[in-house]
PDB file of C-alpha atoms in Angstrom:
ATOM      1  CA  PRO A   1      19.060  88.752 136.845  1.00 53.00           C
ATOM      2  CA  PRO A   2      17.198  91.833 137.540  1.00 53.00           C
ATOM      3  CA  ALA A   3      13.161  90.796 137.553  1.00 53.00           C
ATOM      4  CA  LYS A   4      11.509  92.583 134.631  1.00 53.00           C
ATOM      5  CA  ALA A   5       9.028  95.271 134.890  1.00 52.00           C
ATOM      6  CA  ALA A   6       5.394  94.064 133.997  1.00 53.00           C
ATOM      7  CA  GLY A   7       5.697  95.474 130.650  1.00 54.00           C
ATOM      8  CA  ASP A   8       8.813  94.618 129.554  1.00 59.00           C
ATOM      9  CA  ALA A   9       7.196  91.566 128.325  1.00 67.00           C
ATOM     10  CA  ASN A  10      10.450  89.173 126.435  1.00 86.00           C
ATOM     11  CA  PRO A  11       9.738  89.519 122.276  1.00 88.00           C
ATOM     12  CA  GLU A  12       9.791  85.590 121.696  1.00 88.00           C
ATOM     13  CA  ILE A  13       6.953  85.497 124.184  1.00 88.00           C
ATOM     14  CA  GLU A  14       4.792  88.274 122.791  1.00 88.00           C
ATOM     15  CA  GLN A  15       5.280  86.592 119.253  1.00 87.00           C
ATOM     16  CA  LEU A  16       4.206  83.728 120.372  1.00 87.00           C
ATOM     17  CA  ARG A  17       1.323  85.335 121.883  1.00 87.00           C
ATOM     18  CA  THR A  18       0.627  86.824 118.580  1.00 86.00           C
ATOM     19  CA  GLN A  19       1.328  83.818 116.578  1.00 82.00           C
ATOM     20  CA  VAL A  20      -1.479  81.733 118.873  1.00 83.00           C
ATOM     21  CA  ARG A  21      -4.128  84.406 118.311  1.00 81.00           C
ATOM     22  CA  SER A  22      -4.259  84.430 114.745  1.00 78.00           C
ATOM     23  CA  LEU A  23      -4.252  80.395 114.829  1.00 70.00           C
ATOM     24  CA  SER A  24      -7.048  80.881 116.969  1.00 74.00           C
ATOM     25  CA  ALA A  25      -9.070  82.789 114.576  1.00 71.00           C
ATOM     26  CA  LEU A  26      -8.552  80.376 111.490  1.00 66.00           C
ATOM     27  CA  PRO A  27     -11.655  78.480 110.944  1.00 62.00           C
ATOM     28  CA  LYS A  28     -11.463  74.812 112.536  1.00 62.00           C
ATOM     29  CA  ASP A  29     -12.375  73.456 109.759  1.00 60.00           C
ATOM     30  CA  GLY A  30      -9.297  74.519 107.685  1.00 57.00           C
ATOM     31  CA  SER A  31     -11.454  75.326 104.780  1.00 61.00           C
ATOM     32  CA  ASN A  32      -8.603  78.755 104.284  1.00 64.00           C
ATOM     33  CA  ASN A  33      -5.521  76.357 104.300  1.00 66.00           C
ATOM     34  CA  PRO A  34      -4.280  77.283 100.378  1.00 68.00           C
ATOM     35  CA  TYR A  35      -2.002  74.253 100.628  1.00 73.00           C
ATOM     36  CA  LYS A  36      -4.821  71.605 101.511  1.00 85.00           C
ATOM     37  CA  LEU A  37      -3.770  68.109  99.432  1.00 91.00           C
ATOM     38  CA  THR A  38      -7.082  66.223  98.010  1.00 93.00           C
ATOM     39  CA  SER A  39      -5.176  63.784  95.997  1.00 96.00           C
ATOM     40  CA  VAL A  40      -1.628  62.775  95.397  1.00 97.00           C
ATOM     41  CA  ARG A  41      -0.106  61.480  91.599  1.00 96.00           C
ATOM     42  CA  VAL A  42       2.297  58.852  90.431  1.00 96.00           C
ATOM     43  CA  ALA A  43       4.016  60.513  87.130  1.00 94.00           C
ATOM     44  CA  LYS A  44       3.053  58.263  84.145  1.00 92.00           C
ATOM     45  CA  ILE A  45       6.923  58.549  83.143  1.00 91.00           C
ATOM     46  CA  SER A  46       7.658  56.587  86.373  1.00 92.00           C
ATOM     47  CA  ASN A  47       9.276  53.845  85.456  1.00 89.00           C
ATOM     48  CA  PHE A  48      13.154  52.013  85.920  1.00 85.00           C
ATOM     49  CA  PHE A  49      15.768  53.593  84.061  1.00 85.00           C
ATOM     50  CA  ASP A  50      19.627  52.751  83.292  1.00 79.00           C
ATOM     51  CA  LYS A  51      21.199  55.748  85.064  1.00 79.00           C
ATOM     52  CA  ASP A  52      24.936  54.884  83.804  1.00 76.00           C
ATOM     53  CA  SER A  53      24.477  54.066  80.032  1.00 74.00           C
ATOM     54  CA  ASP A  54      25.879  50.224  80.938  1.00 75.00           C
ATOM     55  CA  GLY A  55      22.816  48.401  78.987  1.00 69.00           C
ATOM     56  CA  LYS A  56      20.776  47.586  82.723  1.00 75.00           C
ATOM     57  CA  GLN A  57      17.377  49.718  84.209  1.00 77.00           C
ATOM     58  CA  GLU A  58      19.393  49.756  87.691  1.00 80.00           C
ATOM     59  CA  LYS A  59      17.299  52.747  89.175  1.00 85.00           C
ATOM     60  CA  LEU A  60      13.478  53.337  89.793  1.00 91.00           C
ATOM     61  CA  VAL A  61      12.319  56.467  89.362  1.00 93.00           C
ATOM     62  CA  VAL A  62       9.185  57.371  90.795  1.00 96.00           C
ATOM     63  CA  TYR A  63       7.529  61.027  90.400  1.00 96.00           C
ATOM     64  CA  VAL A  64       5.193  61.790  93.253  1.00 97.00           C
ATOM     65  CA  GLN A  65       2.897  64.971  92.807  1.00 96.00           C
ATOM     66  CA  PRO A  66       0.760  66.277  95.298  1.00 96.00           C
ATOM     67  CA  ILE A  67      -2.361  67.906  94.189  1.00 96.00           C
ATOM     68  CA  ASP A  68      -4.306  70.680  95.564  1.00 93.00           C
ATOM     69  CA  ALA A  69      -8.146  71.540  95.587  1.00 89.00           C
ATOM     70  CA  GLU A  70      -7.467  73.336  92.225  1.00 90.00           C
ATOM     71  CA  GLY A  71      -5.445  70.261  90.597  1.00 93.00           C
ATOM     72  CA  ASP A  72      -2.495  71.879  90.565  1.00 93.00           C
ATOM     73  CA  ILE A  73       0.510  70.063  91.619  1.00 94.00           C
ATOM     74  CA  ILE A  74       1.993  71.650  94.952  1.00 94.00           C
ATOM     75  CA  LYS A  75       5.119  70.996  96.900  1.00 94.00           C
ATOM     76  CA  ALA A  76       3.587  69.766  99.933  1.00 93.00           C
ATOM     77  CA  ALA A  77       5.934  69.231 103.124  1.00 93.00           C
ATOM     78  CA  GLY A  78       5.182  65.411 103.820  1.00 95.00           C
ATOM     79  CA  THR A  79       6.589  61.915 103.976  1.00 96.00           C
ATOM     80  CA  ALA A  80       6.850  58.950 100.904  1.00 97.00           C
ATOM     81  CA  ALA A  81       6.154  55.998 101.465  1.00 97.00           C
ATOM     82  CA  VAL A  82       6.872  53.568  98.429  1.00 97.00           C
ATOM     83  CA  GLN A  83       6.250  50.262  97.553  1.00 96.00           C
ATOM     84  CA  LEU A  84       6.690  48.017  94.104  1.00 94.00           C
ATOM     85  CA  TRP A  85       4.969  45.269  93.805  1.00 92.00           C
ATOM     86  CA  ASN A  86       4.632  42.101  91.152  1.00 88.00           C
ATOM     87  CA  LEU A  87       1.079  41.075  91.175  1.00 85.00           C
ATOM     88  CA  ASP A  88       1.386  38.100  88.925  1.00 81.00           C
ATOM     89  CA  ASN A  89       4.744  36.859  90.663  1.00 75.00           C
ATOM     90  CA  PRO A  90       3.977  33.127  89.863  1.00 70.00           C
ATOM     91  CA  ASN A  91       6.199  32.459  93.660  1.00 74.00           C
ATOM     92  CA  GLY A  92       3.885  34.169  95.825  1.00 73.00           C
ATOM     93  CA  GLU A  93       5.557  37.019  96.842  1.00 80.00           C
ATOM     94  CA  ALA A  94       4.509  40.167  95.508  1.00 87.00           C
ATOM     95  CA  LEU A  95       6.063  43.071  97.264  1.00 90.00           C
ATOM     96  CA  LEU A  96       9.561  43.321  95.539  1.00 90.00           C
ATOM     97  CA  GLY A  97      10.780  46.686  97.354  1.00 92.00           C
ATOM     98  CA  GLN A  98       9.665  48.977  99.830  1.00 96.00           C
ATOM     99  CA  TRP A  99      11.336  52.584 100.593  1.00 97.00           C
ATOM    100  CA  GLN A 100      10.378  55.612 102.969  1.00 97.00           C
ATOM    101  CA  VAL A 101      11.477  59.002 102.367  1.00 97.00           C
ATOM    102  CA  GLU A 102      11.435  61.511 105.172  1.00 96.00           C
ATOM    103  CA  PRO A 103      10.323  65.484 104.700  1.00 94.00           C
ATOM    104  CA  ALA A 104      13.789  66.420 105.474  1.00 95.00           C
ATOM    105  CA  GLU A 105      14.994  64.422 102.765  1.00 96.00           C
ATOM    106  CA  LEU A 106      12.144  64.813 100.126  1.00 95.00           C
ATOM    107  CA  ARG A 107      11.609  68.306 100.011  1.00 94.00           C
ATOM    108  CA  LYS A 108      15.539  68.214  98.517  1.00 95.00           C
ATOM    109  CA  LEU A 109      14.185  65.816  96.098  1.00 96.00           C
ATOM    110  CA  TRP A 110      11.435  68.643  94.355  1.00 95.00           C
ATOM    111  CA  PHE A 111      11.765  68.966  90.565  1.00 90.00           C
ATOM    112  CA  ASP A 112      10.421  71.281  88.033  1.00 87.00           C
ATOM    113  CA  SER A 113      11.258  70.092  83.966  1.00 81.00           C
ATOM    114  CA  LEU A 114       9.272  68.031  82.158  1.00 78.00           C
ATOM    115  CA  THR A 115       7.021  66.760  85.054  1.00 84.00           C
ATOM    116  CA  THR A 116       7.108  68.895  87.928  1.00 91.00           C
ATOM    117  CA  GLY A 117       6.765  66.496  91.475  1.00 95.00           C
ATOM    118  CA  TYR A 118       8.658  64.833  93.978  1.00 96.00           C
ATOM    119  CA  ARG A 119      11.337  62.475  91.647  1.00 95.00           C
ATOM    120  CA  LEU A 120      11.940  60.100  94.051  1.00 96.00           C
ATOM    121  CA  THR A 121      15.229  57.649  92.484  1.00 94.00           C
ATOM    122  CA  PHE A 122      15.695  53.657  94.191  1.00 94.00           C
ATOM    123  CA  ASP A 123      17.846  50.839  93.521  1.00 89.00           C
ATOM    124  CA  ARG A 124      16.378  48.457  92.146  1.00 87.00           C
ATOM    125  CA  PRO A 125      15.679  45.639  94.306  1.00 86.00           C
ATOM    126  CA  GLU A 126      17.791  42.788  94.826  1.00 82.00           C
ATOM    127  CA  GLY A 127      16.641  39.384  92.792  1.00 75.00           C
ATOM    128  CA  LEU A 128      14.544  41.252  90.378  1.00 76.00           C
ATOM    129  CA  GLU A 129      16.784  40.758  86.951  1.00 70.00           C
ATOM    130  CA  VAL A 130      14.345  41.277  84.267  1.00 66.00           C
ATOM    131  CA  LEU A 131      12.068  43.751  83.700  1.00 75.00           C
ATOM    132  CA  SER A 132       9.731  41.767  81.645  1.00 75.00           C
ATOM    133  CA  LYS A 133       6.358  41.917  83.202  1.00 85.00           C
ATOM    134  CA  PRO A 134       4.000  44.934  84.503  1.00 89.00           C
ATOM    135  CA  LEU A 135       4.893  45.986  87.810  1.00 91.00           C
ATOM    136  CA  THR A 136       2.810  48.679  90.537  1.00 94.00           C
ATOM    137  CA  VAL A 137       4.349  51.031  92.717  1.00 96.00           C
ATOM    138  CA  LYS A 138       2.420  52.139  95.352  1.00 97.00           C
ATOM    139  CA  VAL A 139       2.819  55.684  96.962  1.00 98.00           C
ATOM    140  CA  ALA A 140       1.367  56.635 100.532  1.00 98.00           C
ATOM    141  CA  PHE A 141       1.730  60.240 100.695  1.00 97.00           C
ATOM    142  CA  THR A 142       1.122  61.902 104.502  1.00 96.00           C
ATOM    143  CA  ASP A 143       0.835  65.479 104.355  1.00 94.00           C
ATOM    144  CA  TYR A 144       2.796  67.347 107.033  1.00 90.00           C
ATOM    145  CA  LEU A 145       0.279  70.444 108.032  1.00 85.00           C
ATOM    146  CA  THR A 146      -2.403  67.670 108.064  1.00 86.00           C
ATOM    147  CA  GLY A 147      -1.613  64.234 109.386  1.00 90.00           C
ATOM    148  CA  GLU A 148      -3.713  62.710 106.241  1.00 93.00           C
ATOM    149  CA  THR A 149      -2.153  59.917 104.245  1.00 96.00           C
ATOM    150  CA  PHE A 150      -3.196  59.819 100.535  1.00 97.00           C
ATOM    151  CA  ARG A 151      -2.307  56.741  98.354  1.00 97.00           C
ATOM    152  CA  VAL A 152      -1.891  55.984  94.870  1.00 97.00           C
ATOM    153  CA  GLN A 153      -0.507  53.277  92.996  1.00 95.00           C
ATOM    154  CA  GLN A 154       0.487  52.995  89.199  1.00 94.00           C
ATOM    155  CA  VAL A 155       1.484  50.104  86.765  1.00 94.00           C
ATOM    156  CA  ILE A 156       4.258  50.798  85.300  1.00 92.00           C
ATOM    157  CA  LYS A 157       5.729  48.606  82.283  1.00 89.00           C
ATOM    158  CA  PRO A 158       8.651  47.525  80.894  1.00 79.00           C
ATOM    159  CA  LYS A 159      10.385  49.239  78.648  1.00 73.00           C
ATOM    160  CA  LEU A 160      11.673  48.372  75.522  1.00 63.00           C
ATOM    161  CA  ASP A 161      15.584  49.587  74.908  1.00 53.00           C
TER     162      ASP A 161
END
């Protein structure tokens, strides 16, 4: 192909130069980030549910709510690592299950109804037959924009049907 004249810049290169100039002008401390997370919550309605009406609570549903500086729930891109613990397990093995939800999948799980946030659904861990004691859900949410990780835990109590 013929060489381009000095004034014939590639549109993609020009767009990248403009983007670099814009990003360079932002404060380095992130104070202008309108999507800055300050915490993450697990909604109190998180629990085990009977999804197929067979009388067995086979699904763990965890509602994860990223919170911004104003205290609002926002749809933040990130990764969610979820663990289920029985902190009173007499057998000594407290970790019952763990799951990882990557950003591409997480973005599809946004839920806005009675509870706003990410609705994460997992199969009940093997060996957990009777849901008679409180269990603990731990979530580590890593913000895709900043790389910062927020940790939270919530006790879920057995539901009496």
